[in-house]
Short mmCIF file of C-alpha atoms and ligand atoms in Angstrom, two decimals:
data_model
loop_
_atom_site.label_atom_id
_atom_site.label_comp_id
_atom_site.label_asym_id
_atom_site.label_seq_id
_atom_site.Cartn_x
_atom_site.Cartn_y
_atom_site.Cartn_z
CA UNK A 1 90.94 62.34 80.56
CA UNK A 2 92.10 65.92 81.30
CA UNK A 3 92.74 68.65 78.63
CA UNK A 4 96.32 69.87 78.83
CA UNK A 5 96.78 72.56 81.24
CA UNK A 6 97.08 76.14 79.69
CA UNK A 7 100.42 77.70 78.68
CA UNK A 8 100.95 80.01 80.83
CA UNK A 9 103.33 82.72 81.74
CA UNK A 10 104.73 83.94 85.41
CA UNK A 11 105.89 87.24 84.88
CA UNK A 12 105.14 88.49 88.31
CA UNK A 13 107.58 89.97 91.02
CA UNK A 14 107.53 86.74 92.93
CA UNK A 15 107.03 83.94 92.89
CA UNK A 16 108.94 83.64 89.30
CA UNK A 17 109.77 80.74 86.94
CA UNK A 18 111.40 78.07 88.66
CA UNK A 19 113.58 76.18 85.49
CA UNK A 20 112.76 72.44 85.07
CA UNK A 21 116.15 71.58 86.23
CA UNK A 22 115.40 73.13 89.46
CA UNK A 23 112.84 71.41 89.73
CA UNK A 24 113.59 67.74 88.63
CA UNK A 25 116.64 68.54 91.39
CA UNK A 26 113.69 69.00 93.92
CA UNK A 27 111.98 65.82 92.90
CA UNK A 28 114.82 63.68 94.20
CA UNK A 29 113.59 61.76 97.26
CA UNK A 30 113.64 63.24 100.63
CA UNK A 31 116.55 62.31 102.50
CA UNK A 32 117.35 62.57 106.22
CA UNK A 33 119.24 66.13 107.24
CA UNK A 34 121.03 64.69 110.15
CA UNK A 35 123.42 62.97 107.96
CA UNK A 36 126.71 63.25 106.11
CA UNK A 37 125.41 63.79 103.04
CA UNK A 38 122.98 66.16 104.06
CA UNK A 39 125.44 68.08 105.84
CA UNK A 40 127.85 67.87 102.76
CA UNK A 41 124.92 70.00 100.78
CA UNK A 42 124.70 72.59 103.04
CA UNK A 43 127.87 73.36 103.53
CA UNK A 44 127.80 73.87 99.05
CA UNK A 45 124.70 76.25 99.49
CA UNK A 46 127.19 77.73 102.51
CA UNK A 47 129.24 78.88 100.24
CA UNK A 48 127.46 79.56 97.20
CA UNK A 49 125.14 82.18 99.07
CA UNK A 50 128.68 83.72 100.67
CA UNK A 51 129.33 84.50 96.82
CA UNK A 52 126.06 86.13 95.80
CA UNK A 53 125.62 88.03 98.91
CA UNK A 54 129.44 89.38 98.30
CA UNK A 55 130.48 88.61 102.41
CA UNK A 56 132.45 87.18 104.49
CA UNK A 57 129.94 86.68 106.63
CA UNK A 58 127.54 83.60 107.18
CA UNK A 59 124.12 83.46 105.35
CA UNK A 60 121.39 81.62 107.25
CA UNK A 61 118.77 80.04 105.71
CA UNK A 62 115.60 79.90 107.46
CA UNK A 63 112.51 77.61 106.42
CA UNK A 64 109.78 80.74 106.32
CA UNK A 65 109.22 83.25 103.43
CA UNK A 66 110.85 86.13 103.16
CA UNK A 67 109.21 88.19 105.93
CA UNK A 68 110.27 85.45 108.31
CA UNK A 69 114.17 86.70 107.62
CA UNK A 70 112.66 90.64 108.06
CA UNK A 71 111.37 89.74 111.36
CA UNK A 72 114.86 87.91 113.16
CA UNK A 73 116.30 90.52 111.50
CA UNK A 74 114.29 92.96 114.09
CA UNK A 75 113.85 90.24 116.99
CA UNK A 76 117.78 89.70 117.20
CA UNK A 77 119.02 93.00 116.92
CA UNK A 78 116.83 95.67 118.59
CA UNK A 79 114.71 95.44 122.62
CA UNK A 80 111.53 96.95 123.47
CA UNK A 81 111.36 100.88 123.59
CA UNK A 82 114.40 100.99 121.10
CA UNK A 83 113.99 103.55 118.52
CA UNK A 84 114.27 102.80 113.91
CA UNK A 85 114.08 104.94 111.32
CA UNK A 86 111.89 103.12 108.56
CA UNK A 87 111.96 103.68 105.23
CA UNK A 88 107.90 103.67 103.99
CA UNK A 89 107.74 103.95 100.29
CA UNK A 90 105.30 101.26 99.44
CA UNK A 91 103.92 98.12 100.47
CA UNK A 92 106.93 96.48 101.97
CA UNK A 93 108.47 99.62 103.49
CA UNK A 94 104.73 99.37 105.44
CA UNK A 95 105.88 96.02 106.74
CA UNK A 96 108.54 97.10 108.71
CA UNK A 97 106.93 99.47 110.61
CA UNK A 98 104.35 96.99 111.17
CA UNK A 99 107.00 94.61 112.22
CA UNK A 100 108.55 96.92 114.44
CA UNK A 101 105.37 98.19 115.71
CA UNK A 102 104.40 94.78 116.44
CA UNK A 103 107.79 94.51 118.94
CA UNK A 104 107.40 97.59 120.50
CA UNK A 105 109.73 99.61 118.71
CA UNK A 106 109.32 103.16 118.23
CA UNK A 107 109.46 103.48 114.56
CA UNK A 108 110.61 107.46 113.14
CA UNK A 109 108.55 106.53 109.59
CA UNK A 110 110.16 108.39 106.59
CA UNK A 111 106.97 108.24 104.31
CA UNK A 112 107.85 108.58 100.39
CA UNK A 113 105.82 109.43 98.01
CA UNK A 114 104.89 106.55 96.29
CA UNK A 115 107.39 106.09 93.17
CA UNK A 116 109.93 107.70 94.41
CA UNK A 117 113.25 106.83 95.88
CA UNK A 118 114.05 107.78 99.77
CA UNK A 119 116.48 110.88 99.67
CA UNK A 120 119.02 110.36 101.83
CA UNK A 121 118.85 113.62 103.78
CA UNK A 122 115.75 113.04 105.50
CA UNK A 123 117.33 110.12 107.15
CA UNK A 124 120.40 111.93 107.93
CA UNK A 125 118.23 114.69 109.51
CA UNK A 126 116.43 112.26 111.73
CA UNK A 127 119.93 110.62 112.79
CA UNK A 128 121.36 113.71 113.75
CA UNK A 129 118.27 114.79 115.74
CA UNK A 130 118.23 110.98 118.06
CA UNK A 131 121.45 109.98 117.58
CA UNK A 132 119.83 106.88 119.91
CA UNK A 133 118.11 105.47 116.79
CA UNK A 134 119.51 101.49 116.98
CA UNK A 135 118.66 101.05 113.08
CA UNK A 136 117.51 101.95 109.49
CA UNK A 137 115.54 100.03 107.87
CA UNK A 138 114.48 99.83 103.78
CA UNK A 139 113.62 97.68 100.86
CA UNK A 140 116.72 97.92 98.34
CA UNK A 141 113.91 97.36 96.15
CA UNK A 142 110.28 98.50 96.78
CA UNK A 143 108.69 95.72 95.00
CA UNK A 144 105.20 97.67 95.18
CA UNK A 145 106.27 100.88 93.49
CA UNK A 146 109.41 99.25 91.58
CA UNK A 147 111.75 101.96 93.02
CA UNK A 148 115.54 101.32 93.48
CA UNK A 149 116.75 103.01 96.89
CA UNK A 150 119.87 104.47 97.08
CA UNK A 151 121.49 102.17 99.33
CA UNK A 152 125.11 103.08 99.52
CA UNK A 153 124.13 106.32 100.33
CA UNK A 154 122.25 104.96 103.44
CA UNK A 155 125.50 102.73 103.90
CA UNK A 156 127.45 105.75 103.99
CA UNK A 157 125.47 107.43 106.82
CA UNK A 158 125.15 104.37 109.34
CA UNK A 159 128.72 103.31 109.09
CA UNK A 160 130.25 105.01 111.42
CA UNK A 161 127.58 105.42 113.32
CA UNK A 162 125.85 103.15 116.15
CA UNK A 163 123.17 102.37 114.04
CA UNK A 164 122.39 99.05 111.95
CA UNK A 165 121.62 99.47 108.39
CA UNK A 166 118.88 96.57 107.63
CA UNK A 167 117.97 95.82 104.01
CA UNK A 168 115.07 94.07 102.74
CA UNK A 169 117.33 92.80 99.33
CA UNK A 170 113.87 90.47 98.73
CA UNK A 171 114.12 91.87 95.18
CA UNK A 172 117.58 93.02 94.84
CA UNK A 173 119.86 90.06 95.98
CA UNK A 174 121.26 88.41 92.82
CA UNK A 175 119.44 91.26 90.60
CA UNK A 176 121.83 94.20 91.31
CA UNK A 177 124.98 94.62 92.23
CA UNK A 178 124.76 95.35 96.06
CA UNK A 179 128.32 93.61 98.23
CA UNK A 180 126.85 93.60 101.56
CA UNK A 181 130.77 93.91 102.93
CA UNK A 182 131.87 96.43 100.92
CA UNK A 183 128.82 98.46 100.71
CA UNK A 184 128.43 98.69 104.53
CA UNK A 185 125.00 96.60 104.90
CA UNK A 186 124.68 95.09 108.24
CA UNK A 187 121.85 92.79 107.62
CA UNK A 188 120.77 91.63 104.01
CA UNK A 189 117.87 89.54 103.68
CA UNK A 190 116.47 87.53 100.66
CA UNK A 191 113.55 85.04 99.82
CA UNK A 192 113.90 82.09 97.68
CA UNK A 193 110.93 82.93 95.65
CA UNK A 194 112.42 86.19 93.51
CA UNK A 195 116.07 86.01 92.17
CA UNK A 196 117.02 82.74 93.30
CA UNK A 197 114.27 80.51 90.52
CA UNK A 198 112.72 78.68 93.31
CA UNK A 199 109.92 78.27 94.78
CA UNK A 200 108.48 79.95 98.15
CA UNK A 201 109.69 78.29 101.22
CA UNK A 202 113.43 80.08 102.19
CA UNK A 203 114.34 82.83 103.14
CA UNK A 204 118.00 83.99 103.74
CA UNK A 205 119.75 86.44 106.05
CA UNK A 206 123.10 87.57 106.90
CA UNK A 207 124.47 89.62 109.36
CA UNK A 208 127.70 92.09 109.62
CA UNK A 209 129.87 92.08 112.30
CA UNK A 210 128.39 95.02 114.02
CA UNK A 211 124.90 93.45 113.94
CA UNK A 212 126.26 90.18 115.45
CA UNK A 213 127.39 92.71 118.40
CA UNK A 214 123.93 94.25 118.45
CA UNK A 215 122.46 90.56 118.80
CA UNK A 216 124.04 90.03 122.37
CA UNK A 217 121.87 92.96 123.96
CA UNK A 218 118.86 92.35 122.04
CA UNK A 219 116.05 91.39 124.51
CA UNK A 220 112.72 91.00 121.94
CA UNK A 221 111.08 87.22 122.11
CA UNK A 222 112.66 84.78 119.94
CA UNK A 223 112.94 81.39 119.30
CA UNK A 224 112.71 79.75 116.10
CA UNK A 225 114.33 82.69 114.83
CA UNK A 226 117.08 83.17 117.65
CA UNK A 227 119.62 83.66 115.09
CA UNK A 228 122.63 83.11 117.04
CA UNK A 229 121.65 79.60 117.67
CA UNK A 230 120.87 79.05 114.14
CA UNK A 231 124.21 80.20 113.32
CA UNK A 232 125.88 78.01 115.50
CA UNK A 233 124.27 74.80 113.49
CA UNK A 234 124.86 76.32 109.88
CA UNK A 235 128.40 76.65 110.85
CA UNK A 236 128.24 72.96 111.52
CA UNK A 237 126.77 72.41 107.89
CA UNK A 238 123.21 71.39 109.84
CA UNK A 239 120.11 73.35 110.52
CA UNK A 240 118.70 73.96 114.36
CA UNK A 241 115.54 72.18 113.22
CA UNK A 242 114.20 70.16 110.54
CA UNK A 243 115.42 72.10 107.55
CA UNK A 244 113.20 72.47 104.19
CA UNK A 245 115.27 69.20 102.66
CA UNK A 246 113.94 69.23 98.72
CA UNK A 247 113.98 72.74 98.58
CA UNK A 248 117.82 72.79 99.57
CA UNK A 249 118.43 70.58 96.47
CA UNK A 250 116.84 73.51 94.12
CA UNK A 251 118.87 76.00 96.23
CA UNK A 252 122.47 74.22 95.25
CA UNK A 253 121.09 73.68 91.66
CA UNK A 254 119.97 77.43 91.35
CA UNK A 255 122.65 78.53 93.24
CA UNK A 256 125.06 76.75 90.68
CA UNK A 257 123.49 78.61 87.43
CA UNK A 258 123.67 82.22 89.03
CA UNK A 259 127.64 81.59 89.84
CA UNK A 260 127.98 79.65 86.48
CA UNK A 261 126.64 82.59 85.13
CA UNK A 262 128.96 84.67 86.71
CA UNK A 263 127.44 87.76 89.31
CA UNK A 264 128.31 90.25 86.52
CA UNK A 265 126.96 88.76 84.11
CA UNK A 266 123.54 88.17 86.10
CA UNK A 267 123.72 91.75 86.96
CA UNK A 268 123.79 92.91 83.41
CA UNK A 269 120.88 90.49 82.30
CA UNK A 270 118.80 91.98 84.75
CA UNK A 271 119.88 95.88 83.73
CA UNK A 272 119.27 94.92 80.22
CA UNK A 273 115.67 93.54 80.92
CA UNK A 274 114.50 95.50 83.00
CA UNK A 275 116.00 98.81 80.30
CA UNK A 276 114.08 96.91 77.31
CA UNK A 277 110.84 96.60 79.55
CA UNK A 278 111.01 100.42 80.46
CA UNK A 279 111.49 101.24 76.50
CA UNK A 280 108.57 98.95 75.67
CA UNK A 281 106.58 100.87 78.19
CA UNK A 282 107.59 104.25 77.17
CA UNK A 283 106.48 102.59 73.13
CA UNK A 284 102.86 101.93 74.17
CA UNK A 285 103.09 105.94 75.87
CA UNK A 286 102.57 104.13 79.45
CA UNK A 287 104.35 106.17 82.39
CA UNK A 288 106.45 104.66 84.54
CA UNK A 289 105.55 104.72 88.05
CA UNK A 290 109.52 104.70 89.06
CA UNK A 291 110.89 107.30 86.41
CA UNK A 292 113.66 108.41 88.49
CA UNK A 293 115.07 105.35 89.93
CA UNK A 294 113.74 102.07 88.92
CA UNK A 295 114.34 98.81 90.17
CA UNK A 296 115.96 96.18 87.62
CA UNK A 297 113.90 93.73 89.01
CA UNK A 298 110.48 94.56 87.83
CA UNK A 299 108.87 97.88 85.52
CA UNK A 300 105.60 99.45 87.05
CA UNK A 301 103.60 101.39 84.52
CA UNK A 302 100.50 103.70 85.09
CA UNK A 303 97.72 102.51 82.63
CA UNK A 304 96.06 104.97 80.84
CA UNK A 305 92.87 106.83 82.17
CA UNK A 306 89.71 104.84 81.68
CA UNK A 307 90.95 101.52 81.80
CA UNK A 308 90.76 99.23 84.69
CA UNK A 309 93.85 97.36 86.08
CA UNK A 310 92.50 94.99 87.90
CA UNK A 311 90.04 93.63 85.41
CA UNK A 312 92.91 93.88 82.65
CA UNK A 313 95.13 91.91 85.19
CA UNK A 314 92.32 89.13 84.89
CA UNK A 315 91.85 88.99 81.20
CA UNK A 316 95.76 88.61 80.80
CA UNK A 317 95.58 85.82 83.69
CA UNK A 318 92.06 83.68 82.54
CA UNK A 319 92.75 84.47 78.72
CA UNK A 320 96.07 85.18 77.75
CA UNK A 321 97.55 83.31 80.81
CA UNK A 322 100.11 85.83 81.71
CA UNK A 323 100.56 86.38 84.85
CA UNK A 324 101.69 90.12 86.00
CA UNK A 325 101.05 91.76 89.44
CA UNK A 326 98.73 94.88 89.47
CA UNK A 327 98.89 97.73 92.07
CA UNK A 328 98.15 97.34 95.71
CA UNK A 329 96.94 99.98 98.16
CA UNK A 330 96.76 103.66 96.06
CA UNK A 331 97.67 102.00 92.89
CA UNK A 332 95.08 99.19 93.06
CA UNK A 333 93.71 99.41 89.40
CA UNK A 334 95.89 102.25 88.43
CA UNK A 335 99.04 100.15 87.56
CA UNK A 336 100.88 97.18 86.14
CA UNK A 337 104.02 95.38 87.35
CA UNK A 338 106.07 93.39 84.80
CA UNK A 339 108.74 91.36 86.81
CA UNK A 340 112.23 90.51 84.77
CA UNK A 341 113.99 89.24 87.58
CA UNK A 342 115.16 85.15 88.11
CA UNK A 343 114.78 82.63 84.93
CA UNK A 344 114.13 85.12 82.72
CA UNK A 345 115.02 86.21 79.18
CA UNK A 346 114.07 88.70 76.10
CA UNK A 347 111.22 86.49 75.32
CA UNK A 348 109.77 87.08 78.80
CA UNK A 349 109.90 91.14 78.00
CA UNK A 350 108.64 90.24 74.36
CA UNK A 351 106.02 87.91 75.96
CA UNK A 352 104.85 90.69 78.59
CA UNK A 353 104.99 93.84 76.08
CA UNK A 354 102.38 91.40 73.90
CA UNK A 355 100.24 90.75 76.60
CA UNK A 356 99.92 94.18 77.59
CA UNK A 357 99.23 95.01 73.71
CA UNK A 358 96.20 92.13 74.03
CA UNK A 359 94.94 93.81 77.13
CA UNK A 360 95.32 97.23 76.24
CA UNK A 361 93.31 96.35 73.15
CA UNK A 362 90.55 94.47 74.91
CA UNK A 363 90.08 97.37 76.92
CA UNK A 364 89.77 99.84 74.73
CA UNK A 365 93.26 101.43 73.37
CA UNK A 366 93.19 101.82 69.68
CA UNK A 367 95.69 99.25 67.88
CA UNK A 368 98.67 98.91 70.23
CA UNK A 369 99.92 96.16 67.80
CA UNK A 370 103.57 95.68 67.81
CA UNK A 371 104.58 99.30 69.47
CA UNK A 372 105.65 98.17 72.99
CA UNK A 373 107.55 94.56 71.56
CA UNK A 374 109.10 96.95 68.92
CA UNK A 375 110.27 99.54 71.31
CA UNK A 376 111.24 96.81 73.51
CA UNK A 377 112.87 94.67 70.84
CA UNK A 378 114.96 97.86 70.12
CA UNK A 379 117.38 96.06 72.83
CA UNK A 380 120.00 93.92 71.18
CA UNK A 381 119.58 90.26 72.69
CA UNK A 382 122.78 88.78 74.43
CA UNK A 383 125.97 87.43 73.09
CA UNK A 384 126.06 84.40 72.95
CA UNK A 385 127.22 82.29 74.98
C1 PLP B 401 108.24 89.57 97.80
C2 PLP B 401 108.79 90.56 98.76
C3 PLP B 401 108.69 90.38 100.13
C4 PLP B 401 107.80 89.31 100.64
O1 PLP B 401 108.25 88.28 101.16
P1 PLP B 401 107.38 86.98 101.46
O2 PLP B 401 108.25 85.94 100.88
O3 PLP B 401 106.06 87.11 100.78
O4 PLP B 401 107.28 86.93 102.91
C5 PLP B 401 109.28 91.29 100.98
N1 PLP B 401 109.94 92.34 100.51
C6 PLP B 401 110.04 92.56 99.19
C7 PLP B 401 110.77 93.77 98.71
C8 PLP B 401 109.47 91.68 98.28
O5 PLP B 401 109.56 91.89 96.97
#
């Protein structure tokens, strides 16, 4: 006999709460992909991802996580010696350079302070200074600082220039309203793991027109991720190699709630969220690391002097079982990350604005009771439906 297993509560940036639907979907048994009925399903998720990226364009999925789409995004667009601007305002902005880096690409690093949003003018400056640079590249959302970048402002300076504008939309796709066509994006990239309530195993990229037309001259080492000759098989509803079967069933099923949901009404879930979380922060007296421009997708707040994230990160895990994401690098122990993106609801803000009351307790904060889910609460739930 086992005991049951703990209730427990994902309220981290990734990976999120995959629904039970999603899952039961997944649990069908594995078929084989080189077949009509296989082929039938991908050409659904085809389509389905066309909608939520907002493009014309074709959106690959790849059998890797996330950084597996951020790396063909560099190996099938820039050559050795080229020259990108990257955006470094956290954790993830770091991985791009360290991508690049790792190609030979001479990376012009924009470093942000941590928390804050890129301002556009420092790119501009470096563009106009090596008009050679081949691309920009940036989270949409810094997951690790929970900053929002200003991304049609980016758009608006690579457009008409000869330079690709790569996004990282790991935690932005399907959270905020981003049209890769209309904004401008040239490559958009996404992980199945965040928005899209399923677990890690997918990532997803797609590329404009102008970064197709970058592909042809690219010379970096590929192979599994030699896009072009992926895109040739999607187009043909079938993958280049075996494809990750059960986790394409979850994909249509997921894929089906975010467009029965409708992409403004998704939008404004997230926005509302992610607004309750901030008040509930700002009701315990917690800063938020992203004052300026947050991210809808999750709420970073500083904890107050004298108490230590990371061990208040493991209470909430081993006793409350709620699991949120501390700080990395500067703001190891110095910060909290509540994620409200994917399956999530006002009980999930509710749920993490208690936790955080438990924790902040344990550790020392005199009676927090009630003053972050109250401030939070504040927040009128949805119409229904
Ligand atoms: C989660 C995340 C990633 C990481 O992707 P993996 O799936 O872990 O490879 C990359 N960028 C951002 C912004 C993320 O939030």
């Amino acid at each position: 006999m086992t005991p049951a297993p703990q209730k427990r509560y994902l309220l981290a940036p990734g990976p999120t709460p995959v629904p039970e639907e999603v899952l039961l979907a997944m649990a069908a048994p594995t078929i084989h992909h080189r077949t009509p009925q296989f082929e039938a399903m991908v050409g659904e998720v085809r389509d389905g991802l066309k909608q939520v990226w907002q493009t014309e364009q074709d959106v690959l999925v790849l059998a890797s996580s996330g950084t597996g789409a951020m790396e063909a995004s560099v190996v099938n667009t820039l050559s050795p010696g080229d020259v990108a601007i990257v955006v470094n305002a956290g954790k993830f902005g770091e991985r791009w350079t360290k991508i690049c880096r790792g190609y030979g690409i001479e990376v012009e690093e924009i470093e942000v302070e941590w928390g804050e949003a890129v301002d556009p003018a420092a790119v501009e400056a470096i563009l106009q200074r090596r008009p050679e640079v081949r691309a920009v590249l940036v989270q949409a959302s810094e997951t690790s600082t929970t900053v929002l970048h200003p991304i049609e402002d980016l758009a608006a300076l690579t457009r008409d220039r000869d330079t690709l504008l790569i996004v990282d939309g790991i935690t932005s796709v399907g959270v905020v309203d981003m049209p890769m066509d209309r904004t401008g994006i040239d490559i958009l990239v996404s992980g199945s793991q965040k928005a899209f309530m399923l677990p890690p195993g997918l990532a997803f990229v797609a590329f404009s027109e102008k970064a197709w037309k970058a592909s042809e001259s690219a010379t970096l080492p590929k192979f599994y991720f030699d896009l072009a000759r992926e895109r040739a098989s999607q187009q043909k509803n079938t993958t280049a190699y075996t494809p990750a079967i059960n986790l394409m069933y979850g994909l249509r099923k997921a894929l089906g709630f975010m467009l029965c949901e409708g992409l403004p009404e998704l939008f404004a879930r997230h926005d509302r969220l992610a607004r309750a979380t901030r008040a509930g922060a700002r009701g315990l007296g917690l800063p938020l690391v992203a004052e300026k421009s947050p991210s809808p997708a999750a709420t970073g707040v500083f904890l107050p002097d004298g108490v230590p994230g990371g061990d208040l990160q493991k209470y909430l895990r081993n006793a409350v079982g709620v699991e949120v994401a501390g700080g990395q690098d500067r703001f190891k122990g110095r910060i909290l990350r509540l994620a409200h993106l994917g399956h999530v609801g006002p009980f999930d803000v509710v749920t993490g604005m208690a936790a955080l009351e438990f924790g902040l307790s344990r550790f020392g904060v005199e009676a927090p009771w009630g003053r972050g889910v109250a401030a939070a609460e504040g927040f009128p739930p949805p119409a229904t439906r």
